PDB file of C-alpha atoms in Angstrom:
ATOM      1  CA  MET M   1     -10.724 -17.074  -3.750  1.00 54.00           C
ATOM      2  CA  SER M   2      -8.059 -18.606  -5.939  1.00 80.00           C
ATOM      3  CA  ARG M   3      -4.894 -16.764  -6.859  1.00 76.00           C
ATOM      4  CA  GLU M   4      -5.841 -16.960 -10.549  1.00 82.00           C
ATOM      5  CA  ARG M   5      -9.242 -15.378  -9.919  1.00 86.00           C
ATOM      6  CA  ALA M   6      -7.636 -12.601  -7.866  1.00 85.00           C
ATOM      7  CA  ILE M   7      -5.304 -11.826 -10.787  1.00 86.00           C
ATOM      8  CA  GLU M   8      -8.263 -11.819 -13.212  1.00 90.00           C
ATOM      9  CA  TYR M   9     -10.066  -9.285 -11.032  1.00 93.00           C
ATOM     10  CA  ALA M  10      -6.859  -7.263 -10.696  1.00 92.00           C
ATOM     11  CA  GLU M  11      -6.561  -7.084 -14.489  1.00 93.00           C
ATOM     12  CA  GLN M  12     -10.201  -5.967 -14.751  1.00 95.00           C
ATOM     13  CA  ALA M  13      -9.619  -3.301 -12.091  1.00 95.00           C
ATOM     14  CA  ALA M  14      -6.503  -2.131 -13.957  1.00 95.00           C
ATOM     15  CA  ALA M  15      -8.565  -1.763 -17.133  1.00 96.00           C
ATOM     16  CA  VAL M  16     -11.095   0.375 -15.247  1.00 95.00           C
ATOM     17  CA  MET M  17      -8.328   2.533 -13.810  1.00 94.00           C
ATOM     18  CA  SER M  18      -6.788   2.924 -17.284  1.00 95.00           C
ATOM     19  CA  ALA M  19     -10.153   3.962 -18.685  1.00 95.00           C
ATOM     20  CA  ALA M  20     -10.309   6.581 -15.911  1.00 92.00           C
ATOM     21  CA  GLY M  21      -6.951   8.011 -16.988  1.00 92.00           C
ATOM     22  CA  MET M  22      -4.218   6.136 -15.155  1.00 94.00           C
ATOM     23  CA  PRO M  23      -1.424   4.890 -17.436  1.00 97.00           C
ATOM     24  CA  ARG M  24      -1.915   1.221 -18.297  1.00 96.00           C
ATOM     25  CA  MET M  25       1.284  -0.322 -16.896  1.00 97.00           C
ATOM     26  CA  PRO M  26       1.170   1.472 -13.544  1.00 97.00           C
ATOM     27  CA  ALA M  27      -2.497   0.467 -13.238  1.00 96.00           C
ATOM     28  CA  ARG M  28      -1.648  -3.185 -13.928  1.00 97.00           C
ATOM     29  CA  VAL M  29       1.260  -3.189 -11.469  1.00 97.00           C
ATOM     30  CA  LEU M  30      -0.781  -1.435  -8.784  1.00 95.00           C
ATOM     31  CA  MET M  31      -3.653  -3.877  -9.090  1.00 95.00           C
ATOM     32  CA  ALA M  32      -1.252  -6.852  -9.105  1.00 95.00           C
ATOM     33  CA  LEU M  33       0.159  -5.509  -5.853  1.00 94.00           C
ATOM     34  CA  MET M  34      -3.375  -5.117  -4.483  1.00 92.00           C
ATOM     35  CA  ALA M  35      -3.858  -8.829  -5.114  1.00 90.00           C
ATOM     36  CA  ALA M  36      -0.396  -9.742  -3.783  1.00 89.00           C
ATOM     37  CA  PRO M  37       0.322 -11.671  -0.634  1.00 82.00           C
ATOM     38  CA  ASP M  38       1.249  -9.640   2.454  1.00 80.00           C
ATOM     39  CA  GLY M  39       4.908  -9.411   1.465  1.00 81.00           C
ATOM     40  CA  GLY M  40       4.202  -7.818  -1.906  1.00 90.00           C
ATOM     41  CA  HIS M  41       6.107  -8.763  -5.045  1.00 94.00           C
ATOM     42  CA  THR M  42       9.606  -8.413  -6.416  1.00 93.00           C
ATOM     43  CA  VAL M  43      10.252  -6.938  -9.865  1.00 94.00           C
ATOM     44  CA  ALA M  44      10.868 -10.464 -11.174  1.00 94.00           C
ATOM     45  CA  GLU M  45       7.565 -11.694  -9.737  1.00 94.00           C
ATOM     46  CA  LEU M  46       5.660  -8.759 -11.233  1.00 96.00           C
ATOM     47  CA  ARG M  47       7.355  -9.294 -14.584  1.00 96.00           C
ATOM     48  CA  GLU M  48       6.416 -12.973 -14.628  1.00 95.00           C
ATOM     49  CA  LEU M  49       2.912 -12.460 -13.254  1.00 93.00           C
ATOM     50  CA  LEU M  50       2.011  -9.712 -15.744  1.00 95.00           C
ATOM     51  CA  GLY M  51       4.050 -10.971 -18.706  1.00 95.00           C
ATOM     52  CA  ILE M  52       5.863  -7.653 -19.126  1.00 96.00           C
ATOM     53  CA  SER M  53       9.486  -6.563 -19.297  1.00 96.00           C
ATOM     54  CA  ALA M  54      11.608  -5.572 -16.325  1.00 94.00           C
ATOM     55  CA  ALA M  55      11.817  -2.083 -17.844  1.00 96.00           C
ATOM     56  CA  ALA M  56       8.009  -1.828 -17.913  1.00 97.00           C
ATOM     57  CA  VAL M  57       7.836  -2.887 -14.256  1.00 97.00           C
ATOM     58  CA  SER M  58      10.594  -0.430 -13.361  1.00 95.00           C
ATOM     59  CA  GLY M  59       8.803   2.475 -15.027  1.00 97.00           C
ATOM     60  CA  ALA M  60       5.495   1.532 -13.428  1.00 97.00           C
ATOM     61  CA  VAL M  61       6.874   1.224  -9.902  1.00 97.00           C
ATOM     62  CA  ARG M  62       8.741   4.514 -10.278  1.00 96.00           C
ATOM     63  CA  TYR M  63       5.481   6.205 -11.307  1.00 96.00           C
ATOM     64  CA  LEU M  64       3.506   4.598  -8.457  1.00 95.00           C
ATOM     65  CA  GLN M  65       6.160   5.551  -5.911  1.00 94.00           C
ATOM     66  CA  THR M  66       5.961   9.205  -6.948  1.00 92.00           C
ATOM     67  CA  LEU M  67       2.218   9.059  -6.241  1.00 88.00           C
ATOM     68  CA  HIS M  68       2.958   7.383  -2.877  1.00 88.00           C
ATOM     69  CA  PHE M  69       0.708   4.442  -3.765  1.00 92.00           C
ATOM     70  CA  ILE M  70       3.429   1.846  -3.273  1.00 94.00           C
ATOM     71  CA  ARG M  71       6.707   1.515  -1.426  1.00 93.00           C
ATOM     72  CA  ARG M  72       9.846  -0.505  -1.869  1.00 93.00           C
ATOM     73  CA  ARG M  73      11.130  -2.429   1.084  1.00 90.00           C
ATOM     74  CA  SER M  74      14.006  -4.723   1.863  1.00 87.00           C
ATOM     75  CA  VAL M  75      13.290  -8.064   3.447  1.00 80.00           C
ATOM     76  CA  PRO M  76      15.927  -9.486   5.771  1.00 83.00           C
ATOM     77  CA  GLY M  77      17.433 -12.594   4.219  1.00 82.00           C
ATOM     78  CA  GLU M  78      16.295 -11.745   0.677  1.00 81.00           C
ATOM     79  CA  ARG M  79      18.490 -10.221  -1.999  1.00 85.00           C
ATOM     80  CA  ARG M  80      15.658  -8.615  -3.935  1.00 87.00           C
ATOM     81  CA  GLU M  81      13.495  -5.765  -2.755  1.00 91.00           C
ATOM     82  CA  ARG M  82       9.755  -6.091  -2.673  1.00 94.00           C
ATOM     83  CA  TYR M  83       7.049  -3.621  -3.590  1.00 95.00           C
ATOM     84  CA  GLN M  84       3.813  -3.324  -1.707  1.00 93.00           C
ATOM     85  CA  VAL M  85       0.803  -1.027  -1.545  1.00 92.00           C
ATOM     86  CA  VAL M  86       1.018   1.758   1.020  1.00 89.00           C
ATOM     87  CA  SER M  87      -1.804   1.394   3.504  1.00 81.00           C
ATOM     88  CA  ASP M  88      -4.216   4.353   3.475  1.00 75.00           C
ATOM     89  CA  SER M  89      -2.523   5.874   0.430  1.00 75.00           C
ATOM     90  CA  TRP M  90      -5.766   6.639  -1.401  1.00 73.00           C
ATOM     91  CA  PHE M  91      -7.304   9.187   0.896  1.00 72.00           C
ATOM     92  CA  GLY M  92      -3.896  10.624   1.754  1.00 74.00           C
ATOM     93  CA  VAL M  93      -3.151  11.347  -1.884  1.00 74.00           C
ATOM     94  CA  MET M  94      -6.583  12.830  -2.470  1.00 74.00           C
ATOM     95  CA  THR M  95      -6.514  15.112   0.561  1.00 77.00           C
ATOM     96  CA  ALA M  96      -2.986  16.251  -0.193  1.00 78.00           C
ATOM     97  CA  ASN M  97      -4.399  17.807  -3.368  1.00 79.00           C
ATOM     98  CA  ALA M  98      -6.482  20.422  -1.523  1.00 84.00           C
ATOM     99  CA  PRO M  99      -3.838  23.153  -2.094  1.00 88.00           C
ATOM    100  CA  VAL M 100      -3.786  22.204  -5.782  1.00 89.00           C
ATOM    101  CA  TYR M 101      -7.567  22.596  -5.954  1.00 90.00           C
ATOM    102  CA  LEU M 102      -7.342  26.050  -4.378  1.00 93.00           C
ATOM    103  CA  ARG M 103      -4.550  27.144  -6.720  1.00 94.00           C
ATOM    104  CA  LEU M 104      -6.572  25.957  -9.712  1.00 93.00           C
ATOM    105  CA  ALA M 105      -9.595  27.870  -8.418  1.00 94.00           C
ATOM    106  CA  ASP M 106      -7.527  31.067  -8.199  1.00 94.00           C
ATOM    107  CA  LEU M 107      -6.239  30.561 -11.729  1.00 94.00           C
ATOM    108  CA  MET M 108      -9.763  29.914 -13.033  1.00 92.00           C
ATOM    109  CA  ASP M 109     -10.838  33.212 -11.441  1.00 91.00           C
ATOM    110  CA  GLN M 110      -8.006  34.959 -13.263  1.00 92.00           C
ATOM    111  CA  ILE M 111      -9.008  33.347 -16.553  1.00 90.00           C
ATOM    112  CA  HIS M 112     -12.584  34.475 -15.993  1.00 86.00           C
ATOM    113  CA  GLY M 113     -11.408  38.000 -15.209  1.00 85.00           C
ATOM    114  CA  GLU M 114      -9.557  38.190 -18.532  1.00 85.00           C
ATOM    115  CA  GLN M 115     -12.434  37.045 -20.734  1.00 80.00           C
ATOM    116  CA  ASP M 116     -13.678  39.724 -23.108  1.00 79.00           C
ATOM    117  CA  ASP M 117     -17.042  38.249 -24.076  1.00 80.00           C
ATOM    118  CA  PRO M 118     -19.653  38.767 -21.312  1.00 76.00           C
ATOM    119  CA  ASP M 119     -22.020  36.365 -23.125  1.00 75.00           C
ATOM    120  CA  ALA M 120     -19.524  33.484 -23.233  1.00 74.00           C
ATOM    121  CA  PRO M 121     -20.274  30.493 -21.001  1.00 78.00           C
ATOM    122  CA  ASP M 122     -18.600  30.879 -17.634  1.00 85.00           C
ATOM    123  CA  HIS M 123     -16.741  27.563 -17.495  1.00 90.00           C
ATOM    124  CA  ALA M 124     -13.834  29.016 -15.512  1.00 90.00           C
ATOM    125  CA  SER M 125     -15.989  30.247 -12.613  1.00 90.00           C
ATOM    126  CA  GLU M 126     -17.853  26.956 -12.511  1.00 93.00           C
ATOM    127  CA  MET M 127     -14.573  25.048 -12.299  1.00 94.00           C
ATOM    128  CA  ALA M 128     -13.264  27.458  -9.625  1.00 94.00           C
ATOM    129  CA  ALA M 129     -16.383  26.920  -7.512  1.00 95.00           C
ATOM    130  CA  PHE M 130     -16.069  23.144  -7.832  1.00 95.00           C
ATOM    131  CA  MET M 131     -12.366  23.202  -6.897  1.00 93.00           C
ATOM    132  CA  ARG M 132     -13.093  25.283  -3.793  1.00 95.00           C
ATOM    133  CA  PHE M 133     -15.908  22.903  -2.894  1.00 95.00           C
ATOM    134  CA  MET M 134     -13.532  19.927  -3.195  1.00 91.00           C
ATOM    135  CA  ALA M 135     -10.848  21.642  -1.100  1.00 91.00           C
ATOM    136  CA  ARG M 136     -13.420  22.470   1.582  1.00 92.00           C
ATOM    137  CA  ARG M 137     -15.068  19.041   1.618  1.00 91.00           C
ATOM    138  CA  MET M 138     -11.959  16.859   1.452  1.00 87.00           C
ATOM    139  CA  PRO M 139     -11.036  17.183   5.159  1.00 85.00           C
ATOM    140  CA  GLU M 140     -14.666  16.549   6.119  1.00 88.00           C
ATOM    141  CA  LEU M 141     -14.803  13.467   3.912  1.00 86.00           C
ATOM    142  CA  VAL M 142     -11.613  12.114   5.454  1.00 82.00           C
ATOM    143  CA  LEU M 143     -13.099  12.503   8.928  1.00 85.00           C
ATOM    144  CA  GLU M 144     -16.250  10.708   7.774  1.00 89.00           C
ATOM    145  CA  TRP M 145     -14.140   7.956   6.220  1.00 83.00           C
ATOM    146  CA  GLU M 146     -12.091   7.503   9.390  1.00 83.00           C
ATOM    147  CA  ALA M 147     -15.281   7.308  11.463  1.00 90.00           C
ATOM    148  CA  GLU M 148     -16.827   4.754   9.126  1.00 90.00           C
ATOM    149  CA  ARG M 149     -13.614   2.797   8.994  1.00 83.00           C
ATOM    150  CA  GLY M 150     -13.492   2.717  12.779  1.00 82.00           C
ATOM    151  CA  GLU M 151     -17.055   1.411  12.878  1.00 73.00           C
ATOM    152  CA  THR M 152     -16.389  -1.326  10.345  1.00 66.00           C
ATOM    153  CA  GLY M 153     -12.959  -2.251  11.666  1.00 61.00           C
ATOM    154  CA  GLY M 154     -11.395  -1.389   8.277  1.00 57.00           C
TER     155      GLY M 154
END
């Protein structure tokens, strides 16, 4: 696959991620790094590749680092640092949210307990049940993923 085609697909993937709720610039930077060579990209390379300002790249990489999707690394012999995707970051980030799901479930139960109208739709309990389901299933899904990954050599 040509480098240009990889960048086209990266831009399409960034648009999908933006439509799903990720901020546009971080999505573009992340997908550019997904399509990057093994060494990743410098800020200058990302700026040139995406046609955006250094400030936009800086904000995007800061955001992506807080999510642990990318990391900055120094390369011996180079003055500029490079950014690259953290291997296995996706399932790590998702499974790390299990305590958040459980806390949300508890809060939804409290909201439900404070509702005055017994005939009102029970959205809070439904959300609480789903959050508990996600917290319970996440570790199982990770084990399944690791097994499948081992089988496919991923």
